[in-house]
Structure formats: C-alpha cells, structure tokens
Short mmCIF file of C-alpha atoms (C1' of nucleotides) in Angstrom, two decimals:
data_model
loop_
_atom_site.label_atom_id
_atom_site.label_comp_id
_atom_site.label_asym_id
_atom_site.label_seq_id
_atom_site.Cartn_x
_atom_site.Cartn_y
_atom_site.Cartn_z
CA MET A 249 0.00 0.00 0.00
CA SER A 250 2.69 2.46 1.00
CA ALA A 251 5.19 1.84 -1.76
CA PRO A 252 3.33 1.59 -5.04
CA ASN A 253 5.49 -1.26 -6.29
CA ALA A 254 9.19 -1.23 -6.05
CA ASP A 255 10.74 -4.35 -7.51
CA PRO A 256 11.84 -3.54 -11.05
CA ILE A 257 11.98 -7.19 -12.04
CA LEU A 258 8.40 -7.88 -11.07
CA GLU A 259 7.39 -4.64 -12.69
CA GLU A 260 9.12 -5.63 -15.85
CA ARG A 261 7.38 -8.96 -15.92
CA ALA A 262 3.98 -7.40 -15.38
CA ARG A 263 4.68 -4.87 -18.08
CA ARG A 264 5.58 -7.59 -20.53
CA ILE A 265 2.44 -9.50 -19.72
CA VAL A 266 0.25 -6.50 -20.34
CA GLU A 267 2.15 -5.66 -23.47
CA THR A 268 1.60 -9.13 -24.84
CA SER A 269 -2.09 -8.98 -24.05
CA ILE A 270 -2.37 -5.75 -25.95
CA GLU A 271 -0.73 -7.24 -28.98
CA LEU A 272 -2.94 -10.30 -28.96
CA ALA A 273 -6.08 -8.26 -28.38
CA GLU A 274 -5.11 -5.92 -31.16
CA ARG A 275 -4.87 -8.84 -33.49
CA GLY A 276 -7.92 -10.86 -32.59
CA GLY A 277 -9.94 -9.21 -29.85
CA PHE A 278 -11.05 -10.57 -26.53
CA GLU A 279 -11.07 -14.27 -27.38
CA ALA A 280 -7.66 -14.03 -28.97
CA VAL A 281 -6.17 -13.16 -25.63
CA ARG A 282 -5.70 -16.75 -24.57
CA LEU A 283 -3.96 -16.76 -21.25
CA ARG A 284 -1.80 -19.72 -22.15
CA ASP A 285 -0.59 -17.76 -25.14
CA VAL A 286 -0.06 -14.63 -23.12
CA ALA A 287 2.00 -16.54 -20.61
CA ALA A 288 4.04 -18.24 -23.31
CA HIS A 289 4.71 -15.05 -25.26
CA ALA A 290 5.58 -13.14 -22.13
CA GLY A 291 7.87 -15.96 -21.06
CA VAL A 292 6.20 -16.73 -17.75
CA ALA A 293 4.18 -19.59 -16.32
CA MET A 294 0.46 -19.45 -15.71
CA GLY A 295 1.05 -19.28 -12.00
CA THR A 296 3.06 -16.11 -12.37
CA LEU A 297 0.48 -14.52 -14.55
CA TYR A 298 -2.22 -15.26 -12.02
CA ARG A 299 -0.06 -13.98 -9.23
CA ARG A 300 -0.10 -10.53 -10.80
CA PHE A 301 -3.54 -10.45 -12.35
CA ARG A 302 -6.64 -11.95 -10.86
CA SER A 303 -8.34 -12.68 -14.13
CA LYS A 304 -8.36 -12.10 -17.83
CA GLU A 305 -10.48 -9.03 -17.28
CA ASP A 306 -8.02 -7.71 -14.75
CA LEU A 307 -5.35 -8.00 -17.38
CA LEU A 308 -7.34 -6.09 -19.94
CA VAL A 309 -8.32 -3.38 -17.52
CA ALA A 310 -4.64 -2.94 -16.79
CA ALA A 311 -4.15 -2.55 -20.51
CA LEU A 312 -6.91 0.04 -20.56
CA GLU A 313 -5.23 2.02 -17.85
CA GLN A 314 -1.95 1.92 -19.68
CA GLU A 315 -3.47 3.05 -22.93
CA THR A 316 -5.30 5.83 -21.14
CA ARG A 317 -2.08 7.06 -19.61
CA THR A 318 -0.62 7.16 -23.08
CA LEU A 319 -3.57 9.21 -24.20
CA ALA A 320 -3.04 11.56 -21.28
CA GLN A 321 0.55 12.04 -22.27
CA ARG A 322 -0.46 12.76 -25.80
CA VAL A 323 -3.02 15.30 -24.68
CA ARG A 324 -0.50 16.90 -22.39
CA GLN A 325 1.83 17.48 -25.29
CA ARG A 326 -0.72 18.55 -27.85
CA PRO A 327 -3.77 19.76 -25.97
CA PRO A 328 -6.95 20.39 -27.92
CA LYS A 329 -7.04 23.97 -29.10
CA GLY A 330 -9.93 26.38 -29.17
CA SER A 331 -11.06 29.57 -27.52
CA GLU A 332 -14.34 28.17 -26.32
CA ALA A 333 -14.41 25.53 -23.62
CA SER A 334 -16.89 23.47 -25.58
CA GLU A 335 -14.63 23.55 -28.58
CA ARG A 336 -11.74 22.18 -26.60
CA VAL A 337 -13.80 19.50 -24.93
CA VAL A 338 -15.21 18.34 -28.22
CA GLY A 339 -11.69 18.30 -29.54
CA PHE A 340 -10.53 16.18 -26.68
CA PHE A 341 -13.24 13.61 -27.23
CA GLU A 342 -12.33 13.45 -30.87
CA ILE A 343 -8.82 12.54 -29.94
CA ALA A 344 -9.98 9.97 -27.44
CA THR A 345 -12.45 8.44 -29.85
CA ARG A 346 -9.90 8.27 -32.60
CA GLY A 347 -7.59 6.46 -30.24
CA MET A 348 -10.25 3.84 -29.60
CA VAL A 349 -11.42 3.47 -33.15
CA ARG A 350 -7.94 3.08 -34.46
CA ARG A 351 -7.61 -0.34 -32.86
CA PRO A 352 -11.12 -1.68 -32.65
CA ASN A 353 -10.28 -5.18 -31.52
CA LEU A 354 -8.20 -4.01 -28.65
CA SER A 355 -10.70 -1.37 -27.62
CA ARG A 356 -13.62 -3.74 -27.68
CA ALA A 357 -11.73 -6.23 -25.59
CA MET A 358 -10.79 -3.62 -23.01
CA LEU A 359 -14.28 -2.20 -22.82
CA ARG A 360 -15.75 -5.60 -22.37
CA ALA A 361 -13.38 -6.23 -19.52
CA THR A 362 -14.67 -3.21 -17.65
CA ALA A 363 -18.08 -4.81 -17.42
CA ALA A 364 -17.03 -7.90 -15.53
CA GLY A 365 -18.49 -6.59 -12.32
CA GLU A 366 -15.90 -7.80 -9.85
CA PRO A 367 -15.57 -5.21 -7.09
CA ILE A 368 -11.79 -5.34 -7.10
CA LEU A 369 -11.75 -4.75 -10.80
CA ALA A 370 -14.21 -1.94 -10.39
CA GLU A 371 -11.64 0.02 -8.45
CA LYS A 372 -9.24 -0.15 -11.34
CA VAL A 373 -11.98 0.84 -13.72
CA GLU A 374 -12.59 3.79 -11.48
CA VAL A 375 -8.98 4.82 -11.96
CA PHE A 376 -9.59 4.91 -15.67
CA HIS A 377 -12.65 7.09 -15.21
CA ASP A 378 -10.68 9.40 -12.96
CA LEU A 379 -8.04 9.82 -15.62
CA MET A 380 -10.67 10.59 -18.19
CA ARG A 381 -12.44 13.08 -15.99
CA ARG A 382 -9.20 14.85 -15.28
CA MET A 383 -8.49 15.24 -18.96
CA ILE A 384 -11.97 16.47 -19.65
CA VAL A 385 -11.76 19.07 -16.94
CA SER A 386 -8.43 20.31 -18.13
CA ALA A 387 -9.81 20.67 -21.63
CA LEU A 388 -12.70 22.53 -20.11
CA ARG A 389 -10.36 24.95 -18.42
CA GLY A 390 -7.93 25.18 -21.23
CA GLU A 391 -5.16 24.28 -18.85
CA PRO A 392 -2.67 21.48 -19.28
CA VAL A 393 -3.46 18.20 -17.58
CA GLU A 394 -1.96 18.36 -14.13
CA GLY A 395 -0.63 15.29 -12.49
CA ALA A 396 -2.00 15.91 -9.03
CA ALA A 397 -5.67 15.56 -8.25
CA GLY A 398 -5.72 19.34 -7.86
CA GLY A 399 -8.80 21.14 -6.80
CA ILE A 400 -11.75 20.41 -8.99
CA SER A 401 -14.83 22.46 -8.32
CA ASP A 402 -18.18 20.79 -7.88
CA ASP A 403 -19.38 22.18 -11.16
CA GLU A 404 -16.38 20.88 -12.99
CA ARG A 405 -16.83 17.49 -11.48
CA ARG A 406 -20.47 17.39 -12.42
CA VAL A 407 -19.86 18.34 -16.01
CA GLY A 408 -16.81 16.14 -16.27
CA ASP A 409 -18.59 13.11 -14.90
CA LEU A 410 -21.58 13.62 -17.10
CA LEU A 411 -19.59 13.94 -20.29
CA ASN A 412 -17.35 11.08 -19.35
CA ARG A 413 -20.36 8.86 -18.79
CA VAL A 414 -21.91 9.84 -22.09
CA TRP A 415 -18.70 9.11 -23.92
CA PHE A 416 -18.21 5.81 -22.18
CA ALA A 417 -21.71 4.62 -22.99
CA LEU A 418 -21.17 5.76 -26.54
CA MET A 419 -18.01 3.70 -26.73
CA MET A 420 -19.83 0.69 -25.36
CA SER A 421 -22.41 1.13 -28.01
CA TRP A 422 -19.79 1.53 -30.68
CA ALA A 423 -18.06 -1.60 -29.47
CA GLY A 424 -21.17 -3.56 -30.23
CA GLY A 425 -20.96 -2.43 -33.79
CA GLY A 426 -23.77 0.03 -33.52
CA GLN A 427 -22.44 3.54 -33.77
CA SER A 428 -20.15 4.69 -36.53
CA PRO A 429 -17.28 6.96 -35.60
CA GLY A 430 -19.02 9.83 -37.36
CA LYS A 431 -22.15 9.36 -35.33
CA ILE A 432 -20.11 9.25 -32.17
CA GLY A 433 -18.46 12.57 -32.85
CA GLU A 434 -21.77 14.10 -33.71
CA GLU A 435 -23.56 12.91 -30.63
CA MET A 436 -20.67 13.89 -28.46
CA ARG A 437 -20.76 17.38 -29.89
CA THR A 438 -24.46 17.88 -29.31
CA SER A 439 -24.05 16.53 -25.80
CA VAL A 440 -21.36 19.02 -25.04
CA GLU A 441 -23.52 21.78 -26.41
CA LEU A 442 -26.46 20.66 -24.34
CA VAL A 443 -24.43 20.74 -21.19
CA LEU A 444 -22.19 23.71 -21.78
CA GLY A 445 -24.73 25.85 -23.54
CA ARG A 446 -24.95 27.00 -27.08
CA PRO A 447 -21.43 28.40 -27.52
CA VAL A 448 -19.79 25.81 -29.67
CA GLN A 449 -21.08 27.14 -32.91
CA LYS A 450 -17.70 28.12 -34.25
CA ALA A 451 -19.29 28.40 -37.64
CA ILE A 452 -21.48 31.46 -37.40
CA PRO A 453 -19.90 34.24 -39.46
CA ARG A 454 -18.72 33.21 -42.89
CA THR A 455 -16.43 30.58 -41.51
CA GLY A 456 -14.31 33.14 -39.78
CA ALA A 457 -10.88 32.44 -38.53
CA MET A 458 -11.71 29.66 -36.18
CA GLU A 459 -13.55 27.03 -38.10
CA ARG A 460 -10.87 24.50 -37.46
CA VAL A 461 -11.37 22.02 -34.70
CA VAL A 462 -14.58 20.23 -35.16
CA GLN A 463 -15.77 19.27 -38.55
CA GLN A 464 -18.37 21.05 -40.60
CA PRO A 465 -21.94 21.60 -39.44
CA GLU A 466 -22.88 18.04 -40.26
CA LYS A 467 -25.67 17.84 -42.85
CA MET B 38 -38.49 -12.32 -40.62
CA SER B 39 -42.03 -11.56 -41.69
CA ALA B 40 -43.92 -13.20 -38.85
CA PRO B 41 -42.15 -12.37 -35.63
CA ASN B 42 -42.55 -15.84 -34.16
CA ALA B 43 -45.71 -17.79 -34.40
CA ASP B 44 -45.37 -21.21 -32.82
CA PRO B 45 -46.75 -21.01 -29.28
CA ILE B 46 -44.89 -24.12 -28.20
CA LEU B 47 -41.51 -22.78 -29.18
CA GLU B 48 -42.41 -19.46 -27.63
CA GLU B 49 -43.33 -21.16 -24.42
CA ARG B 50 -40.05 -23.00 -24.30
CA ALA B 51 -38.05 -19.86 -24.91
CA ARG B 52 -40.02 -18.06 -22.25
CA ARG B 53 -39.29 -20.78 -19.75
CA ILE B 54 -35.61 -20.69 -20.56
CA VAL B 55 -35.40 -16.97 -19.99
CA GLU B 56 -37.46 -17.27 -16.84
CA THR B 57 -35.11 -19.86 -15.46
CA SER B 58 -32.10 -17.74 -16.27
CA ILE B 59 -33.60 -14.85 -14.41
CA GLU B 60 -34.17 -16.96 -11.35
CA LEU B 61 -30.66 -18.32 -11.35
CA ALA B 62 -29.13 -14.91 -11.97
CA GLU B 63 -31.21 -13.44 -9.20
CA ARG B 64 -29.83 -16.00 -6.84
CA GLY B 65 -26.18 -16.06 -7.77
CA GLY B 66 -25.35 -13.62 -10.52
CA PHE B 67 -23.68 -14.18 -13.84
CA GLU B 68 -21.69 -17.27 -12.96
CA ALA B 69 -24.67 -18.90 -11.33
CA VAL B 70 -26.38 -19.01 -14.69
CA ARG B 71 -24.83 -22.29 -15.71
CA LEU B 72 -26.28 -23.27 -19.00
CA ARG B 73 -26.48 -26.92 -18.03
CA ASP B 74 -28.59 -25.89 -15.07
CA VAL B 75 -30.73 -23.57 -17.14
CA ALA B 76 -31.42 -26.34 -19.59
CA ALA B 77 -32.20 -28.83 -16.86
CA HIS B 78 -34.50 -26.48 -14.92
CA ALA B 79 -36.28 -25.41 -18.05
CA GLY B 80 -36.67 -29.03 -19.06
CA VAL B 81 -34.87 -28.81 -22.38
CA ALA B 82 -31.62 -30.14 -23.77
CA MET B 83 -28.59 -28.02 -24.45
CA GLY B 84 -29.21 -28.29 -28.16
CA THR B 85 -32.60 -26.70 -27.80
CA LEU B 86 -31.28 -23.91 -25.68
CA TYR B 87 -28.62 -23.14 -28.23
CA ARG B 88 -31.14 -23.30 -31.01
CA ARG B 89 -32.96 -20.32 -29.50
CA PHE B 90 -30.10 -18.35 -28.00
CA ARG B 91 -26.71 -17.95 -29.47
CA SER B 92 -24.88 -17.61 -26.20
CA LYS B 93 -25.16 -17.04 -22.50
CA GLU B 94 -25.03 -13.33 -23.10
CA ASP B 95 -27.80 -13.57 -25.61
CA LEU B 96 -29.90 -15.22 -22.97
CA LEU B 97 -29.25 -12.52 -20.44
CA VAL B 98 -29.90 -9.74 -22.88
CA ALA B 99 -33.24 -11.37 -23.61
CA ALA B 100 -33.85 -11.26 -19.89
CA LEU B 101 -32.92 -7.60 -19.86
CA GLU B 102 -35.39 -6.85 -22.58
CA GLN B 103 -38.11 -8.69 -20.75
CA GLU B 104 -37.44 -6.89 -17.51
CA THR B 105 -37.41 -3.59 -19.31
CA ARG B 106 -40.78 -4.30 -20.83
CA THR B 107 -42.06 -4.99 -17.37
CA LEU B 108 -40.68 -1.66 -16.26
CA ALA B 109 -42.40 0.02 -19.18
CA GLN B 110 -45.67 -1.51 -18.20
CA ARG B 111 -45.23 -0.34 -14.67
CA VAL B 112 -44.43 3.18 -15.81
CA ARG B 113 -47.43 3.15 -18.08
CA GLN B 114 -49.69 2.38 -15.18
CA ARG B 115 -48.12 4.67 -12.63
CA PRO B 116 -46.20 7.34 -14.51
CA PRO B 117 -43.87 9.59 -12.56
CA LYS B 118 -45.73 12.65 -11.38
CA GLY B 119 -44.58 16.23 -11.36
CA SER B 120 -45.38 19.52 -12.98
CA GLU B 121 -41.86 20.11 -14.21
CA ALA B 122 -40.38 17.93 -16.91
CA SER B 123 -37.17 17.53 -14.97
CA GLU B 124 -39.10 16.38 -11.96
CA ARG B 125 -40.80 13.66 -13.93
CA VAL B 126 -37.63 12.53 -15.60
CA VAL B 127 -35.81 12.31 -12.31
CA GLY B 128 -38.77 10.40 -10.99
CA PHE B 129 -38.58 7.97 -13.84
CA PHE B 130 -34.92 7.29 -13.27
CA GLU B 131 -35.61 6.70 -9.63
CA ILE B 132 -38.06 4.03 -10.55
CA ALA B 133 -35.70 2.47 -13.05
CA THR B 134 -32.79 2.54 -10.64
CA ARG B 135 -34.85 1.04 -7.88
CA GLY B 136 -35.80 -1.75 -10.22
CA MET B 137 -32.16 -2.52 -10.85
CA VAL B 138 -30.97 -2.16 -7.31
CA ARG B 139 -33.70 -4.36 -5.98
CA ARG B 140 -32.13 -7.41 -7.57
CA PRO B 141 -28.44 -6.64 -7.77
CA ASN B 142 -27.25 -10.05 -8.88
CA LEU B 143 -29.65 -10.21 -11.76
CA SER B 144 -28.97 -6.65 -12.81
CA ARG B 145 -25.24 -7.08 -12.74
CA ALA B 146 -25.50 -10.20 -14.82
CA MET B 147 -27.69 -8.54 -17.42
CA LEU B 148 -25.52 -5.46 -17.62
CA ARG B 149 -22.44 -7.55 -18.06
CA ALA B 150 -24.10 -9.37 -20.89
CA THR B 151 -24.64 -6.14 -22.79
CA ALA B 152 -20.90 -5.67 -23.03
CA ALA B 153 -20.12 -8.86 -24.88
CA GLY B 154 -19.56 -6.98 -28.11
CA GLU B 155 -21.10 -9.44 -30.55
CA PRO B 156 -22.76 -7.44 -33.31
CA ILE B 157 -25.88 -9.59 -33.30
CA LEU B 158 -26.26 -9.08 -29.61
CA ALA B 159 -25.70 -5.39 -30.03
CA GLU B 160 -28.91 -5.14 -31.99
CA LYS B 161 -30.84 -6.56 -29.10
CA VAL B 162 -29.09 -4.24 -26.73
CA GLU B 163 -30.17 -1.44 -28.99
CA VAL B 164 -33.77 -2.51 -28.50
CA PHE B 165 -33.28 -2.08 -24.80
CA HIS B 166 -31.89 1.41 -25.28
CA ASP B 167 -34.81 2.26 -27.52
CA LEU B 168 -37.26 1.23 -24.86
CA MET B 169 -35.45 3.30 -22.30
CA ARG B 170 -35.32 6.34 -24.52
CA ARG B 171 -38.99 6.09 -25.22
CA MET B 172 -39.80 6.05 -21.54
CA ILE B 173 -37.51 8.96 -20.88
CA VAL B 174 -39.11 11.03 -23.60
CA SER B 175 -42.59 10.28 -22.39
CA ALA B 176 -41.62 11.34 -18.89
CA LEU B 177 -40.19 14.46 -20.43
CA ARG B 178 -43.47 15.24 -22.13
CA GLY B 179 -45.64 14.11 -19.30
CA GLU B 180 -47.49 11.87 -21.70
CA PRO B 181 -48.07 8.16 -21.23
CA VAL B 182 -45.62 5.82 -22.92
CA GLU B 183 -46.97 5.14 -26.37
CA GLY B 184 -46.45 1.82 -28.01
CA ALA B 185 -45.64 3.09 -31.46
CA ALA B 186 -42.37 4.74 -32.25
CA GLY B 187 -44.32 7.96 -32.65
CA GLY B 188 -42.67 11.14 -33.74
CA ILE B 189 -39.81 12.15 -31.55
CA SER B 190 -38.33 15.56 -32.19
CA ASP B 191 -34.61 15.99 -32.62
CA ASP B 192 -34.31 17.77 -29.33
CA GLU B 193 -36.18 15.07 -27.52
CA ARG B 194 -33.97 12.44 -29.02
CA ARG B 195 -30.85 14.32 -28.10
CA VAL B 196 -31.88 14.79 -24.51
CA GLY B 197 -33.27 11.28 -24.25
CA ASP B 198 -30.14 9.71 -25.63
CA LEU B 199 -27.89 11.74 -23.44
CA LEU B 200 -29.75 10.95 -20.24
CA ASN B 201 -30.09 7.33 -21.16
CA ARG B 202 -26.37 7.10 -21.71
CA VAL B 203 -25.58 8.77 -18.43
CA TRP B 204 -27.90 6.44 -16.58
CA PHE B 205 -26.53 3.39 -18.32
CA ALA B 206 -22.94 4.28 -17.51
CA LEU B 207 -24.00 4.97 -13.96
CA MET B 208 -25.56 1.54 -13.74
CA MET B 209 -22.40 -0.02 -15.12
CA SER B 210 -20.46 1.77 -12.47
CA TRP B 211 -22.91 0.71 -9.78
CA ALA B 212 -22.67 -2.86 -10.97
CA GLY B 213 -18.98 -2.84 -10.20
CA GLY B 214 -19.79 -1.97 -6.63
CA GLY B 215 -18.75 1.62 -6.92
CA GLN B 216 -21.75 3.86 -6.69
CA SER B 217 -24.30 3.59 -3.93
CA PRO B 218 -27.95 3.92 -4.88
CA GLY B 219 -28.07 7.27 -3.15
CA LYS B 220 -25.16 8.57 -5.19
CA ILE B 221 -26.80 7.36 -8.33
CA GLY B 222 -29.99 9.25 -7.68
CA GLU B 223 -28.04 12.33 -6.82
CA GLU B 224 -25.88 12.29 -9.89
CA MET B 225 -28.83 11.52 -12.08
CA ARG B 226 -30.65 14.52 -10.66
CA THR B 227 -27.82 16.93 -11.24
CA SER B 228 -27.40 15.57 -14.74
CA VAL B 229 -31.03 16.19 -15.53
CA GLU B 230 -30.73 19.67 -14.18
CA LEU B 231 -27.64 20.34 -16.22
CA VAL B 232 -29.38 19.31 -19.37
CA LEU B 233 -32.86 20.57 -18.77
CA GLY B 234 -31.98 23.76 -17.01
CA ARG B 235 -32.54 24.98 -13.51
CA PRO B 236 -36.14 23.98 -12.69
CA VAL B 237 -36.12 20.79 -10.75
CA GLN B 238 -36.23 22.19 -7.27
CA LYS B 239 -39.28 20.43 -5.87
CA ALA B 240 -37.47 19.33 -2.75
CA ILE B 241 -36.70 22.63 -1.14
CA PRO B 242 -39.44 23.25 1.36
CA ARG B 243 -37.71 26.16 2.98
CA THR B 244 -34.10 25.99 4.03
CA GLY B 245 -33.24 29.19 2.30
CA ALA B 246 -33.22 29.83 -1.35
CA MET B 247 -29.73 28.93 -2.36
CA GLU B 248 -28.42 25.41 -2.16
CA ARG B 249 -30.57 24.67 -5.12
CA VAL B 250 -28.32 22.08 -6.41
CA VAL B 251 -27.49 23.34 -9.83
CA GLN B 252 -24.66 25.67 -10.21
CA GLN B 253 -24.45 29.26 -11.17
CA PRO B 254 -23.88 30.46 -14.73
CA GLU B 255 -20.58 28.70 -15.19
CA LYS B 256 -18.13 30.96 -13.43
"C1'" DC C 127 -49.77 -47.86 -42.69
"C1'" DC C 128 -45.31 -46.29 -44.00
"C1'" DC C 129 -42.15 -42.49 -45.17
"C1'" DG C 130 -39.45 -38.46 -44.69
"C1'" DG C 131 -37.95 -34.60 -42.36
"C1'" DG C 132 -37.48 -31.32 -38.65
"C1'" DG C 133 -36.92 -30.57 -33.99
"C1'" DC C 134 -35.59 -32.57 -29.59
"C1'" DT C 135 -32.85 -35.47 -26.47
"C1'" DG C 136 -28.81 -37.32 -24.08
"C1'" DG C 137 -24.48 -37.28 -23.74
"C1'" DA C 138 -19.91 -36.96 -25.19
"C1'" DA C 139 -16.22 -34.01 -26.69
"C1'" DC C 140 -13.49 -29.77 -27.06
"C1'" DG C 141 -11.35 -25.29 -25.74
"C1'" DT C 142 -10.14 -22.13 -22.58
"C1'" DG C 143 -10.21 -19.63 -17.97
"C1'" DT C 144 -8.82 -20.84 -13.46
"C1'" DT C 145 -6.81 -23.60 -9.67
"C1'" DT C 146 -3.52 -26.52 -7.67
"C1'" DC C 147 0.87 -28.58 -6.44
"C1'" DA C 148 5.32 -30.55 -6.16
"C1'" DA C 149 9.73 -29.58 -7.69
"C1'" DA C 150 13.23 -26.13 -9.07
"C1'" DA C 151 15.28 -21.62 -8.92
"C1'" DG C 152 16.66 -17.31 -6.69
"C1'" DC C 153 18.40 -14.92 -3.06
"C1'" DG C 154 19.54 -12.76 1.35
"C1'" DT C 155 21.70 -14.41 5.95
"C1'" DG C 156 24.74 -16.60 9.03
"C1'" DC D 204 28.82 -22.68 1.47
"C1'" DA D 205 24.54 -24.27 3.66
"C1'" DC D 206 19.88 -22.77 5.08
"C1'" DG D 207 15.49 -21.05 4.82
"C1'" DC D 208 12.19 -18.07 2.42
"C1'" DT D 209 9.73 -16.66 -1.44
"C1'" DT D 210 8.81 -16.91 -6.24
"C1'" DT D 211 8.55 -19.30 -10.45
"C1'" DT D 212 7.88 -23.21 -13.12
"C1'" DG D 213 5.61 -27.04 -15.57
"C1'" DA D 214 2.00 -29.69 -15.87
"C1'" DA D 215 -2.08 -31.61 -14.61
"C1'" DA D 216 -6.82 -31.13 -13.13
"C1'" DC D 217 -11.29 -28.86 -13.05
"C1'" DA D 218 -15.35 -26.14 -14.51
"C1'" DC D 219 -18.20 -24.42 -17.73
"C1'" DG D 220 -19.46 -22.40 -22.36
"C1'" DT D 221 -20.03 -24.30 -26.69
"C1'" DT D 222 -20.31 -27.75 -30.37
"C1'" DC D 223 -21.50 -32.20 -32.26
"C1'" DC D 224 -23.93 -36.21 -33.27
"C1'" DA D 225 -26.66 -40.42 -33.24
"C1'" DG D 226 -31.01 -41.84 -32.14
"C1'" DC D 227 -35.87 -40.69 -30.96
"C1'" DC D 228 -40.29 -38.41 -31.40
"C1'" DC D 229 -43.87 -36.22 -33.82
"C1'" DC D 230 -46.45 -34.93 -37.70
"C1'" DG D 231 -48.06 -34.23 -42.38
"C1'" DG D 232 -48.21 -36.50 -47.03
"C1'" DG D 233 -48.59 -40.53 -49.84
#
DNA sequence: CCCGGGGCTGGAACGTGTTTCAAAAGCGTG
DNA sequence: CACGCTTTTGAAACACGTTCCAGCCCCGGG
C-alpha cells in the first residue's frame, strides 16, 4: 500500500504480460487473448500470470489504464485547441475516440473487460474514469493536464462526470458495432452543447478564422 | 423475418428458458447461470437452448429486454408525477434505478451481458436502449408511454439519448460496486438539471433559497 | 400404414479460464 | 557454502461455455 510497487523485475514482468495482451487483443480481440498464449509469449508460467492479475479481465483493464495514460501524455503534449471551452472539450473527445477506433479489436476487448463486475476490478476501472475526468476538466479549463488531483470544483466534477459517462456509454455502443465513428463525434458534440450551452457554434460568421477544430456543421 | 414468431410451443419454451435464467441470476449472478442448469430447470436439452439463444449473453440480454418491458408496463400504469419535466424525468430514473438495485445479482449479470460486443447481440441491446429512450421522452413530455415509435423531435432524441447514456454508464459503475444507490440518484438529478436547465427544485421546502443544487452560470 | 424430415434429447467431446501442487530456482543471511 | 524463504515453473486437473452427433419423437403427405 505504501510503496506503489518497487521491484523492477516484477514490474518488468507485469509490463511484458500487459504488453503481450495488448498485442494479442489488437490482433484478434477478446477471445484471442488466450492466457496460455499470453504466458508463453511473455515468457512466464500461468502461475506467475495469475499472481499478478486476478483474471483475464483484470489483465485487460490494466491494458486500458496503460493506454489511457498514453492518451493523457499525448493530450498533455498537444492539448486540444480552441477559444471556447466546448470547442476544446469536443476536440478532446475526438482525440480519445480516434484512439479507440484506431484499434477496434483491442478497444472492444478492453471495454468488455470493464463490465465484468468484480468489485476489485471496479476500483481499477474507477482509476480509468478518474483519468478521463481529469483530462476532460483540463480541456474545459484550457489548462494542461496536471498530475495531481488538484482542486476540482463541484461544477467541474459534475460536467466532467456527465460527459465522461456519455462518452463511455457511446463507446460501449460503438463496441457492439452500432455507432459509426461519425455518429459518435456528432452525438458527443451535441451533448457538449447541451451541457455547456450554445457556444460551440464556431461556424457562425462566414467561416471566420476559427472554423478548425470540429468538422463542418454536419448535414 | 415476416412473422415475428408464431409457434406457441416454441415461444413457451423460450419463455421458460429466460425465466429460469432470471431466477438463477437473481440467486447467484452471472456465474450462477450455468447453461447446463438452465437447460435442466427449463426441461430442455442443451441443443434446444442453443437453437434459441446464441450464447449465455444472448440469454441474459433477452432477460434484460423482458425486464425492461415490465418496467415500461409499470411506468405506463403509474407514470412519474410532477409539474416540471425535470421532476418527472428524475422520478422515472428513480423508478428504473430502484428496479435494478432491488435485484443486484440479476442486474449485474444482465448489464455484463450487454458488453459482450457481438454485433448480433448489439442489436438486441439497442432494442433495450430504444425502450429506455422512449420512456424517458414520455416522462419528459408528461405523456403516457406510447407503443408506437411515434414522432420524436430531434431535441427530444438528443436529450433522451444523453440521459439514457448517463444512466446506463451509472448503472455499469454501480454494478462494479462503486456507486451507492443514493449517489446514483443524486448524480442523475444533477445531470437532468444540467441538461434541462434549472427547474427541478421540488425538494426545497424552505431551508433558504440557495443550495438549489445546480450551479451558477458557469463561473 | 409407411415415409421423410425437422426438432428434440442425451451425452460426449473440445477449448479455454482458473486452480492446484510438487519440484526447481533465486536470493539474502549466518 | 549451507539454510530457509519466497517466487517461479511445468504440468495436470477442473469447470463451464459451446459444439457435435446419433437416435428418438412427432407430424403431415402418400
């Protein structure tokens, strides 16, 4: 509890296991992540794998957290631009969505894992949601993503949670094969507008200087 | 395709299978729904079960649809009261949430099933979301739930979808053991307020005018 | 009455997640 | 170096979702 994991060797092993899972999932989705294969590829025995991860879902949620941290890093370096908060938030979700859509098999597998329902897993899923919320709030503010949990106002938390939930449900729906990426972006945009107020617009006067960011007025 | 299922005998069998699954899930959750047991209790062979349902998840999604239809019926008979739209919508979600929380094992199992990611399943999950949206919209309007897909305006659809997504994600989160029912109701209420505007109120007898939940005009 | 075909049954078989365990390998300590 | 300890290994065993199949039942048509 105190030290968040010290042994570099164990760390290294765990990292390799997660890495392998990601590769397999990327290739063939959830079912392709056969634990025997993961263990073999990662060069460990089943026992070791199960010592670090409680279940297949645990493994994939770990992958989700890792991928999300990568996203955070990416956003930290190239934060979504825009003068309006809504513009930036929409921009952020576009980045996040693109990240998911780019590797559908992997994403589907990770999303599915979040639904397992084990309480212990749920905590790790919560970590993922925390990361997301933090990124959303920082896009909202137009500030860089800060590492610390910094002070988030109640309003920010409310809006962040709401949008995060909408996006997550949208991803779940996409994972099933329902929503197309275009639809996702669209619905995300209208959701942001609904919550943050009209502002977004960005396309009022003859496509002034700022019509970048989001795509055209759809239809 | 044309006739949506005619044979009463087959229907009866399918019904019994789903019924059995619900009972087992209610008792012991997802893992307790052992297909061998389901088949035995329902008095059919595995082959028959698999003839009607493609997978365990399929079975549980069917259960979800059934339960949701029951909810719809209930809402049709005793619709959420309230003069304000937001009041009614919040009321509806309270009913829906209570329905889920009342049988946690079953609910968790059904929710988990929605995340399987099979495209065919996804269609059935979509049916569930449609039902939910319809109920939300009717609470919004203060009209009874109509059977037909009736005309839903764009705005209604937007708001309905958004709130449905928020609730669904909230349920997913609850299923993991995270959110308490109280928290759920609370977050659902603030979400409705965020989307529908200030109004809600209803629960402020006196206790001063402020503390009205929603936040001020965004800094 | 016999036939043919579709669904159902019973049960075996297979794959994969998960558990278990005895033996081997590391590794710090005396 | 020998001793204990933890961890890892390798492999087997188990459970359960899923698939398969041979034989049976039922029912409508000759």
